[in-house]
Amino acid sequence: MKACFRSIVSLLPAAVLAVAPLSSAAWDYEGHRMVNQIALASLPKDFPAFVREPAAAERIAFLSGEADRWRNSPDAALRHVNEPDHFFDLEDLQPHGLSLTNLNPFRHVFTVALAEGRKANPSAVPAVSEARNQNQNRQLIGFLPWSIAENYAKLKSGFSYLKAFEENGTPDEIENAKQNIVYIMGVMGHYAGDAAQPLHTTRHYNGWVGANPSGYATNTTFHSWIDGGFNIRSGLQLEELSGKVRPAKALFDTIAPPNRPHDVFSVAVGFIVAQHAMVEPLYQLEKERKLSGETGTEAEGKAFMGGQLLKGGQFLGDLWITAWKEATPDTFLKAQLIKRKLGGKGR
Ligand SMILES: [Zn+2]
């Protein structure tokens, strides 16, 4: 994830960088798998059963790691677009003249506002070294809530066209639509998992930076330790969390439909803000040596990490069920399929 991207770049010699993928995760793959599996466990019985078939469930779990696999690509086009999708550094809004109250739910409109804010506040915004900005994304502060909202919309679209195909499509079309849904559910789970990792919401993503009155850790191994090192050491297992999973619930049954697409963005921002509030408690745990991994000290840290993974999984399950419930049959496709059935031209 970006933390390791930034920190590893500064530590490794150029020769190593040329061959080594700058890999890492938010949560490591194991943590992301848990998030997707918790979300699957939260789905009620009336949710489409095909997602729970063993092959589909395993694919959804596997795809939790997909967005991090993309991070290992040497291709700048993919790195440019993928890397900022994993985080959103909330403290960096204010120096750009932005705030949580004026965030635009459209990614590109927000990007323009960010660029304008950078231009208008040159002394407040950290300079970006062009020599270290090969992928042209270091001036960004992250797109995590946009990424969640856009993937939600893709999933909703998937359920919409599945519904149309189920009414008037061929068995192959129905099967393809189902496979697409499984794919989107799996991939979007990564971002819900990232949002549950407090270090993905802050400029203190890999050790505290700047003024540090509380004396928090500044070491640049902190992020990778929280991503997975500590969880491995503490032996955190999915089974310990499964008993705590509550049934998924739709995010906003009470809000009028026209506002709902933007509401998913707002819900995602709200979730990220809530996890941002866990940044200092996380650093505090480290300060109290409850994340040291030393035997006998791990209970509180393990509960904290398990709690965050659980929150990510529940958030994801709620997004999935909302997309399913909100999806109405794709009317354009439906008309085309009916036309095809009647002997006219379909698509
Ligand atoms: Zn990530």
XYZ file of N, CA and C in Angstrom, residues 140-271:
396
model
N -1.638 13.546 -4.817
C -3.005 13.185 -4.429
C -3.044 12.778 -2.963
N -4.213 12.909 -2.361
C -4.313 12.562 -0.930
C -5.163 11.307 -0.727
N -5.480 10.639 -1.843
C -6.201 9.373 -1.770
C -7.638 9.487 -2.243
N -8.147 8.356 -2.734
C -9.501 8.319 -3.304
C -10.367 7.230 -2.672
N -10.005 6.779 -1.490
C -10.686 5.599 -0.946
C -12.223 5.694 -0.935
N -12.825 6.787 -0.455
C -14.305 6.788 -0.457
C -14.897 6.784 -1.863
N -14.203 7.402 -2.823
C -14.695 7.380 -4.208
C -14.610 5.962 -4.754
N -13.512 5.315 -4.438
C -13.311 3.958 -4.902
C -14.414 3.028 -4.367
N -14.785 3.216 -3.109
C -15.853 2.399 -2.512
C -17.192 2.701 -3.201
N -17.489 3.979 -3.381
C -18.779 4.351 -3.976
C -18.872 3.891 -5.433
N -17.772 3.986 -6.166
C -17.798 3.579 -7.582
C -17.962 2.065 -7.708
N -17.278 1.330 -6.851
C -17.424 -0.130 -6.899
C -18.808 -0.571 -6.453
N -19.365 0.155 -5.484
C -20.743 -0.111 -5.067
C -21.670 0.031 -6.280
N -21.477 1.116 -7.043
C -22.347 1.365 -8.202
C -22.171 0.267 -9.259
N -20.949 -0.222 -9.412
C -20.723 -1.325 -10.366
C -21.466 -2.583 -9.912
N -21.431 -2.823 -8.593
C -22.115 -4.014 -8.084
C -23.623 -3.878 -8.267
N -24.117 -2.699 -7.982
C -25.556 -2.462 -8.163
C -25.934 -2.664 -9.631
N -25.095 -2.171 -10.526
C -25.326 -2.374 -11.960
C -25.338 -3.869 -12.283
N -24.395 -4.612 -11.681
C -24.350 -6.060 -11.913
C -25.657 -6.742 -11.518
N -26.178 -6.377 -10.344
C -27.451 -6.977 -9.919
C -28.595 -6.535 -10.833
N -28.503 -5.290 -11.344
C -29.557 -4.798 -12.240
C -29.581 -5.606 -13.532
N -28.411 -5.838 -14.118
C -28.449 -6.580 -15.384
C -28.667 -8.073 -15.153
N -28.250 -8.575 -13.987
C -28.582 -9.972 -13.678
C -30.109 -10.146 -13.655
N -30.779 -9.188 -13.016
C -32.237 -9.281 -12.916
C -32.859 -9.276 -14.317
N -32.340 -8.446 -15.209
C -32.875 -8.395 -16.577
C -32.588 -9.712 -17.310
N -31.378 -10.242 -17.163
C -31.039 -11.507 -17.831
C -31.854 -12.671 -17.258
N -32.079 -12.635 -15.936
C -32.860 -13.725 -15.330
C -34.280 -13.762 -15.891
N -34.779 -12.593 -16.263
C -36.131 -12.551 -16.817
C -36.165 -12.958 -18.287
N -35.161 -12.512 -19.059
C -35.261 -12.708 -20.515
C -33.952 -13.125 -21.184
N -32.943 -13.510 -20.414
C -31.652 -13.843 -21.014
C -31.455 -15.332 -21.194
N -30.293 -15.694 -21.733
C -29.937 -17.108 -21.912
C -29.231 -17.609 -20.648
N -29.144 -18.930 -20.471
C -28.402 -19.449 -19.308
C -26.955 -18.945 -19.263
N -26.322 -18.831 -20.441
C -24.936 -18.321 -20.472
C -24.860 -16.879 -19.992
N -25.809 -16.075 -20.422
C -25.807 -14.669 -20.008
C -26.020 -14.550 -18.494
N -26.930 -15.358 -17.979
C -27.189 -15.327 -16.531
C -25.929 -15.731 -15.769
N -25.271 -16.777 -16.254
C -24.063 -17.263 -15.590
C -22.945 -16.212 -15.639
N -22.804 -15.572 -16.805
C -21.778 -14.522 -16.920
C -22.072 -13.361 -15.974
N -23.332 -12.984 -15.887
C -23.697 -11.884 -14.989
C -23.363 -12.257 -13.537
N -23.642 -13.495 -13.171
C -23.334 -13.945 -11.801
C -21.827 -13.888 -11.541
N -21.062 -14.325 -12.535
C -19.599 -14.311 -12.351
C -19.078 -12.887 -12.202
N -19.680 -11.963 -12.938
C -19.262 -10.559 -12.802
C -19.549 -10.042 -11.394
N -20.698 -10.417 -10.870
C -21.079 -9.977 -9.519
C -20.078 -10.507 -8.493
N -19.727 -11.773 -8.630
C -18.735 -12.364 -7.722
C -17.421 -11.588 -7.807
N -17.030 -11.252 -9.030
C -15.769 -10.518 -9.232
C -15.821 -9.149 -8.550
N -16.898 -8.420 -8.799
C -16.981 -7.063 -8.226
C -17.068 -7.130 -6.699
N -17.858 -8.065 -6.181
C -17.946 -8.201 -4.714
C -16.566 -8.425 -4.111
N -15.800 -9.296 -4.752
C -14.470 -9.617 -4.226
C -13.536 -8.426 -4.288
N -13.480 -7.784 -5.451
C -12.547 -6.668 -5.632
C -12.899 -5.512 -4.709
N -14.195 -5.175 -4.616
C -14.552 -4.013 -3.788
C -14.297 -4.270 -2.306
N -14.288 -5.546 -1.934
C -14.003 -5.880 -0.541
C -12.653 -5.370 -0.092
N -11.718 -5.304 -1.022
C -10.388 -4.809 -0.664
C -10.466 -3.395 -0.089
N -11.271 -2.569 -0.723
C -11.324 -1.155 -0.314
C -12.059 -0.994 1.018
N -13.073 -1.816 1.248
C -13.732 -1.783 2.559
C -12.720 -2.189 3.634
N -11.894 -3.175 3.298
C -10.854 -3.610 4.238
C -9.839 -2.504 4.495
N -9.425 -1.822 3.435
C -8.482 -0.712 3.605
C -9.071 0.370 4.505
N -10.369 0.632 4.312
C -11.008 1.696 5.094
C -11.037 1.356 6.583
N -10.975 0.065 6.899
C -10.994 -0.352 8.302
C -9.600 -0.343 8.934
N -8.584 -0.067 8.119
C -7.212 0.015 8.640
C -6.958 1.491 8.953
N -6.942 1.882 10.236
C -6.840 3.309 10.560
C -5.687 4.016 9.853
N -4.586 3.282 9.605
C -3.424 3.931 8.992
C -3.663 4.298 7.526
N -4.799 3.871 6.972
C -5.141 4.254 5.599
C -5.964 5.533 5.540
N -6.114 6.168 6.706
C -6.950 7.367 6.767
C -6.135 8.576 7.204
N -4.833 8.440 7.225
C -4.027 9.461 7.902
C -2.667 9.684 7.255
N -2.171 10.900 7.423
C -0.803 11.171 6.967
C 0.217 10.476 7.884
N -0.231 10.068 9.065
C 0.663 9.311 9.969
C 0.587 7.829 9.627
N 0.628 7.526 8.341
C 0.353 6.157 7.888
C 1.476 5.190 8.194
N 2.656 5.720 8.453
C 3.775 4.806 8.685
C 4.747 5.425 9.675
N 4.264 5.610 10.885
C 5.027 6.336 11.889
C 4.511 7.770 11.941
N 4.490 8.325 13.158
C 3.948 9.680 13.342
C 4.866 10.683 12.668
N 4.273 11.655 11.989
C 5.093 12.682 11.320
C 4.758 14.062 11.893
N 5.713 14.952 11.851
C 5.495 16.324 12.324
C 5.465 16.392 13.840
N 4.773 17.430 14.349
C 4.693 17.619 15.802
C 4.197 16.338 16.467
N 4.856 15.970 17.556
C 4.576 14.665 18.154
C 4.543 14.784 19.681
N 3.614 15.603 20.208
C 3.618 15.860 21.665
C 3.377 14.607 22.498
N 2.692 13.623 21.937
C 2.418 12.409 22.716
C 3.536 11.379 22.609
N 4.521 11.691 21.777
C 5.651 10.772 21.665
C 5.299 9.435 21.054
N 4.522 9.474 19.990
C 4.153 8.224 19.324
C 5.296 7.693 18.457
N 5.171 6.437 18.071
C 6.204 5.774 17.272
C 6.425 6.498 15.951
N 7.670 6.600 15.548
C 7.988 7.241 14.267
C 8.650 6.263 13.307
N 8.815 5.015 13.732
C 9.530 4.056 12.886
C 8.719 3.696 11.640
N 9.421 3.548 10.546
C 8.744 3.296 9.275
C 8.559 1.796 9.002
N 8.492 1.034 10.070
C 8.091 -0.371 9.928
C 6.705 -0.554 10.548
N 6.164 0.534 11.073
C 4.893 0.456 11.812
C 3.755 -0.048 10.933
N 3.661 0.496 9.716
C 2.525 0.149 8.856
C 2.499 -1.354 8.536
N 3.632 -1.871 8.134
C 3.636 -3.289 7.754
C 3.409 -4.189 8.973
N 3.839 -3.719 10.136
C 3.605 -4.494 11.366
C 2.100 -4.563 11.660
N 1.409 -3.430 11.468
C -0.036 -3.398 11.725
C -0.786 -4.153 10.626
N -0.317 -4.045 9.389
C -0.957 -4.762 8.277
C -1.020 -6.263 8.502
N 0.016 -6.802 9.096
C 0.027 -8.251 9.172
C 0.956 -8.835 10.209
N 2.088 -8.177 10.428
C 3.092 -8.727 11.341
C 2.513 -9.051 12.706
N 1.794 -8.086 13.260
C 1.244 -8.301 14.600
C 0.175 -9.387 14.587
N -0.658 -9.376 13.532
C -1.736 -10.379 13.468
C -1.176 -11.797 13.394
N -0.085 -11.949 12.668
C 0.540 -13.273 12.591
C 1.076 -13.647 13.972
N 1.768 -12.689 14.601
C 2.364 -12.948 15.911
C 1.289 -13.267 16.955
N 0.171 -12.539 16.873
C -0.861 -12.745 17.902
C -1.759 -13.933 17.582
N -1.617 -14.465 16.358
C -2.381 -15.661 15.983
C -3.859 -15.391 15.753
N -4.181 -14.176 15.318
C -5.584 -13.824 15.079
C -6.177 -14.707 13.969
N -7.301 -15.322 14.261
C -7.938 -16.243 13.305
C -9.369 -15.803 13.023
N -9.814 -16.129 11.819
C -11.188 -15.800 11.412
C -12.209 -16.389 12.385
N -11.932 -17.611 12.842
C -12.876 -18.318 13.711
C -13.183 -17.518 14.985
N -12.202 -16.752 15.441
C -12.416 -15.977 16.674
C -13.394 -14.828 16.444
N -13.540 -14.433 15.164
C -14.397 -13.290 14.864
C -15.777 -13.725 14.400
N -15.862 -14.938 13.808
C -17.135 -15.321 13.173
C -18.312 -15.325 14.140
N -18.078 -15.634 15.392
C -19.169 -15.639 16.362
C -19.715 -14.249 16.650
N -18.961 -13.239 16.246
C -19.365 -11.860 16.582
C -20.056 -11.156 15.414
N -20.215 -11.849 14.295
C -20.756 -11.201 13.093
C -22.261 -10.979 13.231
N -22.709 -9.759 13.004
C -24.151 -9.478 12.999
C -24.647 -9.557 11.548
N -25.936 -9.833 11.362
C -26.456 -9.912 9.995
C -26.288 -8.578 9.263
N -25.975 -8.663 7.976
C -25.830 -7.444 7.170
C -27.159 -6.704 7.119
N -27.068 -5.372 7.070
C -28.307 -4.605 6.941
C -28.113 -3.489 5.910
N -29.202 -3.190 5.187
C -29.116 -2.153 4.165
C -28.769 -0.826 4.819
N -27.983 -0.029 4.100
C -27.429 1.178 4.707
C -28.438 2.284 4.931
N -29.417 2.396 4.027
C -30.290 3.563 4.168
C -31.685 3.312 3.641
N -32.392 2.475 4.321
C -33.765 2.169 3.928
C -34.675 3.391 4.006
N -34.268 4.356 4.789
C -35.191 5.464 5.071
C -34.960 6.682 4.182
N -33.950 6.628 3.314
C -33.624 7.815 2.510
C -34.269 7.715 1.125
N -34.751 8.822 0.626
C -35.435 8.815 -0.672
C -34.475 8.413 -1.792
N -34.937 7.580 -2.724
C -34.065 7.047 -3.772
C -33.205 8.062 -4.527
N -33.695 9.249 -4.883
C -32.843 10.112 -5.707
C -31.515 10.482 -5.050
N -31.467 10.482 -3.744
C -30.238 10.887 -3.057
C -29.285 9.723 -2.792
N -29.726 8.535 -3.086
C -28.966 7.388 -2.587
C -27.572 7.190 -3.182
N -27.366 7.420 -4.486
C -26.005 7.176 -4.981
C -24.968 8.003 -4.232
N -25.275 9.257 -3.989
C -24.324 10.084 -3.256
C -24.266 9.695 -1.790
N -25.338 9.119 -1.292
C -25.331 8.717 0.107
C -24.324 7.611 0.373
N -24.100 6.743 -0.602
C -23.091 5.697 -0.397
C -21.721 6.343 -0.216
N -21.459 7.367 -1.006
C -20.207 8.102 -0.835
C -20.143 8.689 0.580
N -21.235 9.313 1.018
C -21.250 9.911 2.367
C -21.053 8.848 3.446
N -21.693 7.719 3.256
C -21.538 6.631 4.229
C -20.074 6.171 4.263
N -19.463 6.082 3.080
C -18.056 5.657 3.021
C -17.169 6.684 3.725
N -17.439 7.972 3.488
C -16.657 9.014 4.171
C -16.857 8.886 5.689
N -18.106 8.690 6.099
C -18.399 8.566 7.528
C -17.659 7.383 8.141
N -17.619 6.274 7.415
C -16.914 5.092 7.923
C -15.420 5.403 8.084
